[in-house]
mmCIF file of C-alpha atoms in Angstrom:
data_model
loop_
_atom_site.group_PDB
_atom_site.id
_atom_site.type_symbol
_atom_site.label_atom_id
_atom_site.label_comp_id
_atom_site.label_asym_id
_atom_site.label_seq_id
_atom_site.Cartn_x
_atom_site.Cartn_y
_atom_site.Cartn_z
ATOM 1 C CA UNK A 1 107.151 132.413 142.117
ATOM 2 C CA UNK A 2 110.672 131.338 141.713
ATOM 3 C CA UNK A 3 113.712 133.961 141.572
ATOM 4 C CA UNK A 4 115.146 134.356 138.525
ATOM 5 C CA UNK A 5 118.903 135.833 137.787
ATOM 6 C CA UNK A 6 119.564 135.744 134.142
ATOM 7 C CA UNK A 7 122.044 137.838 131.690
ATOM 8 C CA UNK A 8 118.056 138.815 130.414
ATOM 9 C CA UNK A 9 116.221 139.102 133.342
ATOM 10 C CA UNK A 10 116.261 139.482 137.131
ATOM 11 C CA UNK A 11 113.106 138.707 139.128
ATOM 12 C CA UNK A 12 112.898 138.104 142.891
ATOM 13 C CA UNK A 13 109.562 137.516 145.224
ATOM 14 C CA UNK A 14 109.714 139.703 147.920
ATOM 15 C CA UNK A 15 111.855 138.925 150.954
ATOM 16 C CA UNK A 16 114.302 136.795 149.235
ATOM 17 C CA UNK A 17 117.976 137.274 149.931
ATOM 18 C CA UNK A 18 120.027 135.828 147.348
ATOM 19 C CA UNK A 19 124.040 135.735 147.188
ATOM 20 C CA UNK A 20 126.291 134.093 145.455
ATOM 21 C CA UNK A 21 129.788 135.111 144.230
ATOM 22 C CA UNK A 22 130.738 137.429 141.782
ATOM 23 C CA UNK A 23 133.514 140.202 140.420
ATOM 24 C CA UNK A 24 133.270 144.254 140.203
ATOM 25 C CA UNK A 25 133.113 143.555 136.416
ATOM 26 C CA UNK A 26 129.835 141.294 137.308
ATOM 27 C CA UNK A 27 128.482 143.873 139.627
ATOM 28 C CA UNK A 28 128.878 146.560 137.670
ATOM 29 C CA UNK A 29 126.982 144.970 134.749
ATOM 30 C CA UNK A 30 124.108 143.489 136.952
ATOM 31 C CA UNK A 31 123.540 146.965 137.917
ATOM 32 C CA UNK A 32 123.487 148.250 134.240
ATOM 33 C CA UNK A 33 121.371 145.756 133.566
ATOM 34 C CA UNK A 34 119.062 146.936 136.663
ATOM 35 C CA UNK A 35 119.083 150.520 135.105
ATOM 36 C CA UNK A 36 116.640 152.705 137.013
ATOM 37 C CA UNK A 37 114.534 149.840 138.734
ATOM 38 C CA UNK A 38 114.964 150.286 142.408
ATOM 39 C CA UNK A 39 113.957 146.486 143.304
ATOM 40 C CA UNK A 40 115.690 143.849 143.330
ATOM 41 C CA UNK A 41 118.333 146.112 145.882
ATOM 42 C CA UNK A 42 121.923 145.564 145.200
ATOM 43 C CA UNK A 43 125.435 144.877 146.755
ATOM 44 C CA UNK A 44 128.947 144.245 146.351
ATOM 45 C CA UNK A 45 131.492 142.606 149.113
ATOM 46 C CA UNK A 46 134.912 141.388 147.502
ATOM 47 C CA UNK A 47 134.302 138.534 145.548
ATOM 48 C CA UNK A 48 130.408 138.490 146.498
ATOM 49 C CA UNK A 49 127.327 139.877 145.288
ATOM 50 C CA UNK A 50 123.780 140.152 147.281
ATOM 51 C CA UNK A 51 120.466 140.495 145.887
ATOM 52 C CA UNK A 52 117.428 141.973 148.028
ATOM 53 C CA UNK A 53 113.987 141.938 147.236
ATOM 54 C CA UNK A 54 112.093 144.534 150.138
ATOM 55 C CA UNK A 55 108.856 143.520 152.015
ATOM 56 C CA UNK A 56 106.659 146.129 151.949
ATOM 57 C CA UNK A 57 107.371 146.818 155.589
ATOM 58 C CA UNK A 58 110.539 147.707 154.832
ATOM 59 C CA UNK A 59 110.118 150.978 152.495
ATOM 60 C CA UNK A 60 106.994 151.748 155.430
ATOM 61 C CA UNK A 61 109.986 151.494 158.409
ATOM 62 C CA UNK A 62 112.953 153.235 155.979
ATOM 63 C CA UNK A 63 110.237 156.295 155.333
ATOM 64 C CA UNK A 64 109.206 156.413 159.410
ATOM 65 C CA UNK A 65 112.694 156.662 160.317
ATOM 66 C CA UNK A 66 113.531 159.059 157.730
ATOM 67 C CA UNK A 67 110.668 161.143 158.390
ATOM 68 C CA UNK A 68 111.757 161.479 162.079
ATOM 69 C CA UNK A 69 115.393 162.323 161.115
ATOM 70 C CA UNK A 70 113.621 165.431 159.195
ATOM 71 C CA UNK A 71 110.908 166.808 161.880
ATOM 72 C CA UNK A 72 114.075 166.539 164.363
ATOM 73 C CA UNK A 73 116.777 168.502 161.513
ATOM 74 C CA UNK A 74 114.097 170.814 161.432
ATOM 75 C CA UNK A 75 113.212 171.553 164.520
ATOM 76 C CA UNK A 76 117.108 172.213 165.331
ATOM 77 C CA UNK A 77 116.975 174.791 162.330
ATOM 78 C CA UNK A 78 119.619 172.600 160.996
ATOM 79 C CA UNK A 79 120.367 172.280 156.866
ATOM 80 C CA UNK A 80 120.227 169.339 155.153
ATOM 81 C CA UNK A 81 120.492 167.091 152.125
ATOM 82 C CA UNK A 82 118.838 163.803 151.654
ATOM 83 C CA UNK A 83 118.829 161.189 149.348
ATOM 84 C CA UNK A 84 116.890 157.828 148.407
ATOM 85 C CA UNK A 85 117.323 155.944 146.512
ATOM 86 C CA UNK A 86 121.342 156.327 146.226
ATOM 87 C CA UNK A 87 123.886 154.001 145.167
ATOM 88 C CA UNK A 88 127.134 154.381 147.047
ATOM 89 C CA UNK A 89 129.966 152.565 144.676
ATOM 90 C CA UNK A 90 133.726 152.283 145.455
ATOM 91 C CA UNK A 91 135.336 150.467 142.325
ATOM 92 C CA UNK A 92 136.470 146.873 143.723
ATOM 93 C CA UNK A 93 135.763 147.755 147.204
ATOM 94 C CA UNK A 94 132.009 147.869 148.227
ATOM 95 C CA UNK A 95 128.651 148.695 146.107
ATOM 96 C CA UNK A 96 125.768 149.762 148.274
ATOM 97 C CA UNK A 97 122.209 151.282 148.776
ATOM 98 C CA UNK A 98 121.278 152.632 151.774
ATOM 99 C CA UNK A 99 117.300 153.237 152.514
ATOM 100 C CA UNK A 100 118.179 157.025 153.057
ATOM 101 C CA UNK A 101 121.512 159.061 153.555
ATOM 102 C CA UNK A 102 121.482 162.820 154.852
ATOM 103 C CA UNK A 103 124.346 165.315 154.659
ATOM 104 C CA UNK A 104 124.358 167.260 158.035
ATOM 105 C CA UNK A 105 127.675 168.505 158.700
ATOM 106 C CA UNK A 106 128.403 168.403 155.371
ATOM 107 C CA UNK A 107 125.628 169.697 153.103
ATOM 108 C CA UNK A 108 127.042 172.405 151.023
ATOM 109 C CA UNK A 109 129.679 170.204 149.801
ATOM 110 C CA UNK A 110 126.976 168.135 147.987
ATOM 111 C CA UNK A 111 124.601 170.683 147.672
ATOM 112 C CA UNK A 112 123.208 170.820 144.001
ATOM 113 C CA UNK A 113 125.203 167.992 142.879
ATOM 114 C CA UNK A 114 123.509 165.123 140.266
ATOM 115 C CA UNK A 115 126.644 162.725 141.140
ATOM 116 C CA UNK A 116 128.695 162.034 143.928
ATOM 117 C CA UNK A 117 131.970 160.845 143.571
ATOM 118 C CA UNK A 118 132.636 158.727 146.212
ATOM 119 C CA UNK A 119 136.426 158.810 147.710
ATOM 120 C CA UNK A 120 136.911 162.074 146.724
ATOM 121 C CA UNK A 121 133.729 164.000 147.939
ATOM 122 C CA UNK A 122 132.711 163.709 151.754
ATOM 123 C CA UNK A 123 130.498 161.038 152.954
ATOM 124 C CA UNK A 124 126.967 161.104 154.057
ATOM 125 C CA UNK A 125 126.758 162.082 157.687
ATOM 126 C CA UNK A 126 123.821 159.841 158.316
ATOM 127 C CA UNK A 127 123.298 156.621 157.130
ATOM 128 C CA UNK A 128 119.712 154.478 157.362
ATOM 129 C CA UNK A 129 119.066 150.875 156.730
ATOM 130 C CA UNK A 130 116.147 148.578 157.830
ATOM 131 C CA UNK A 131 117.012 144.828 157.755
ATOM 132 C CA UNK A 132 113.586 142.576 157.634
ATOM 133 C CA UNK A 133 115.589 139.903 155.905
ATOM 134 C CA UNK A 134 119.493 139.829 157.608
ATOM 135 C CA UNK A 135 121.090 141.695 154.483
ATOM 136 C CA UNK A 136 122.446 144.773 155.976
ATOM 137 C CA UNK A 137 126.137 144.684 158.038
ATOM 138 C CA UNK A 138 127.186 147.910 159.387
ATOM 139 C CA UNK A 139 130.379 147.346 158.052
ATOM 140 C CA UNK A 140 129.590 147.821 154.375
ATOM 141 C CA UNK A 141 129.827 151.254 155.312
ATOM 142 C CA UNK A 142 133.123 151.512 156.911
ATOM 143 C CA UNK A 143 135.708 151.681 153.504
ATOM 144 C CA UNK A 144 133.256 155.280 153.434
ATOM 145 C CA UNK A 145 133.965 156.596 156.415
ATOM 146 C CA UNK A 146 130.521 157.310 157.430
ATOM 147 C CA UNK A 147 130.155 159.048 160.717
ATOM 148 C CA UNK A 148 126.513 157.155 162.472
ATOM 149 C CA UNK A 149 124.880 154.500 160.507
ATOM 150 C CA UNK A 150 121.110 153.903 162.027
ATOM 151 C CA UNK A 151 120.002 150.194 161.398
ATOM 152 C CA UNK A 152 116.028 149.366 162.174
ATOM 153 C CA UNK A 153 116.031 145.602 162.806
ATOM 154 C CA UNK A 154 113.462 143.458 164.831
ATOM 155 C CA UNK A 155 111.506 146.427 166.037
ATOM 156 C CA UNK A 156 114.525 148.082 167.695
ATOM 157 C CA UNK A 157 116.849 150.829 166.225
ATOM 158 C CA UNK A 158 120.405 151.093 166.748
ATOM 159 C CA UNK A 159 122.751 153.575 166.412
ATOM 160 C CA UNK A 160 126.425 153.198 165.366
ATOM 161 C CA UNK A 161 129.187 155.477 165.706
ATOM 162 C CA UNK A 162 132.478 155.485 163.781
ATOM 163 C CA UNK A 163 135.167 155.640 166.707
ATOM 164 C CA UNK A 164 138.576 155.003 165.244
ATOM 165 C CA UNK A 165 138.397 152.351 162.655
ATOM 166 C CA UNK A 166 135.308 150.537 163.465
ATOM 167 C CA UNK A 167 131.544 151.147 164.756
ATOM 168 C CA UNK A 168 130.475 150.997 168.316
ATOM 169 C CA UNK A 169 126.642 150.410 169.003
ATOM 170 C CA UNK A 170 125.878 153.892 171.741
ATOM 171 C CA UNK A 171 122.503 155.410 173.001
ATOM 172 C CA UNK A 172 123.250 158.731 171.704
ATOM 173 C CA UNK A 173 123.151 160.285 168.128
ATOM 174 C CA UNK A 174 125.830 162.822 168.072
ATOM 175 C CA UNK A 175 123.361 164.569 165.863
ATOM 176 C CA UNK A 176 120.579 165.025 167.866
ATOM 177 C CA UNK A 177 122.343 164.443 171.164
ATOM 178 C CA UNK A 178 119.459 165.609 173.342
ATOM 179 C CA UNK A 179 116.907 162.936 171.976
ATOM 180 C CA UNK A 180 116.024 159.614 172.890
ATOM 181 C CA UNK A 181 115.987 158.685 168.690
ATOM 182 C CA UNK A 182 115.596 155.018 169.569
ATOM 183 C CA UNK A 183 112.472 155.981 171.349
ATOM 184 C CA UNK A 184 110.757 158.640 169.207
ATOM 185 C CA UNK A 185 111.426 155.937 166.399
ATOM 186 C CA UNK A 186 109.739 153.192 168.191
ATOM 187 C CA UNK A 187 106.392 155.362 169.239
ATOM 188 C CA UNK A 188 106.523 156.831 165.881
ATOM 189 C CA UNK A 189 106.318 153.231 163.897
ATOM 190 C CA UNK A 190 103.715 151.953 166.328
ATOM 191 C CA UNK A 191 101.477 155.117 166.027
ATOM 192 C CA UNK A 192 101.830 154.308 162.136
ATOM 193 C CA UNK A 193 100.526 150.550 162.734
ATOM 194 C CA UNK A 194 98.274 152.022 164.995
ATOM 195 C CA UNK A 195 96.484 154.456 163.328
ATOM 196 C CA UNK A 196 99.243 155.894 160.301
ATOM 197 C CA UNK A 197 101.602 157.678 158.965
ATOM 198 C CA UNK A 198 100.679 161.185 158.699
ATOM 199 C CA UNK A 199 99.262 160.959 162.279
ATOM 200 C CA UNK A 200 102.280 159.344 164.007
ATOM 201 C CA UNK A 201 104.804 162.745 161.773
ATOM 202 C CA UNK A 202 102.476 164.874 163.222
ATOM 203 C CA UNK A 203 102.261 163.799 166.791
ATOM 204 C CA UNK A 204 106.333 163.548 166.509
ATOM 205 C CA UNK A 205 106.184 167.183 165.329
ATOM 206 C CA UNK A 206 103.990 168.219 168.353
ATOM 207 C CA UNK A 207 105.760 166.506 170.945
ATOM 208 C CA UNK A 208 109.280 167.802 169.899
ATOM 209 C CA UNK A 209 108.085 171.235 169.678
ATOM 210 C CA UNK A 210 106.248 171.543 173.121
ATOM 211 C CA UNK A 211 109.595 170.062 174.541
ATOM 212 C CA UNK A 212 112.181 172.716 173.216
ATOM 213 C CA UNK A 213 110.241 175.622 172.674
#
């Protein structure tokens, strides 16, 4: 089926990538026009606008990674917030959804909240994106100010650290800087192919509690 991007309707098969250029003004009414449907996935560069449709893989990787963020926040004691899905809007500068954002440091500041206002309220701590189909940069989240961005692409996560004024790909979450994330997300997402889900959370659980308690 073709992809269709009409003032009446917006249809795209999954895995297509479309951009093209556009305003704020035509963001902001493509995403009215979206209302509460979460696909196609949306985003705004100056003067550009991208349109995502997600394999299913990619909501299966997003939820794996997220998943092991949680088991690990828990197993530190540590309070949280997450959200998905979450637009993340700065008027004129960038429009985007990540697969899954947690406040960490910061999670009474947004605790409780229906609305963020972006600029004026801290960031998400932790960024997530999976890229299956080369739509996701990193950089859209630097006009935020978002402290580690994780991006899943080609079977391999990678970790990003604000330093300064740009990112810098490291090893080492400073969240959880006594685990090998990269790994536990790789032998989690297998175990899920393997056998699934709820198995691979478990074993995650088990293994991280045998090795710090």
């Amino acid at each position: 089926m073709f992809a269709v991007v009409t003032p009446e309707k917006i249809h795209l098969p999954p895995g297509t990538v479309m951009k093209f250029p556009g305003t704020w003004q035509d963001y902001q009414a493509l995403v009215q026009q979206l209302g509460d449907r979460q696909i196609p996935r949306i985003k705004y560069r100056p003067g550009e606008i991208l349109l995502m449709s997600p394999l299913p893989v990619h909501g299966r990787q997003a939820h794996i990674i997220a998943m092991v963020a949680m088991v690990l926040l828990d197993c530190l004691g540590r309070e949280y917030e997450a959200f998905t899905p979450i637009t993340m809007d700065l008027p004129e500068v960038r429009g985007i959804e990540p697969d899954y954002c947690f406040y960490i440091d910061n999670w009474a500041a947004i605790a409780g909240k229906d609305r963020i206002a972006w600029g004026v309220e801290p960031p998400p701590d932790l960024a997530i994106e999976v890229d299956v189909t080369s739509y996701t940069d990193v950089n859209d989240y630097l006009p935020y100010r978002v402290p580690e961005v994780w991006l899943f692409k080609q079977n391999r996560l990678r970790i990003y650290c604000l330093e300064g004024e740009g990112y810098i790909e490291t090893s080492i979450s400073r969240f959880f800087p006594n685990f090998n994330i990269s790994e536990l997300v790789l032998e989690c997402y297998q175990m899920s192919r393997d056998r699934n889900t709820s198995v691979a959370i478990r074993e995650l659980r088990r293994k991280v509690e045998m090795e710090n308690y």
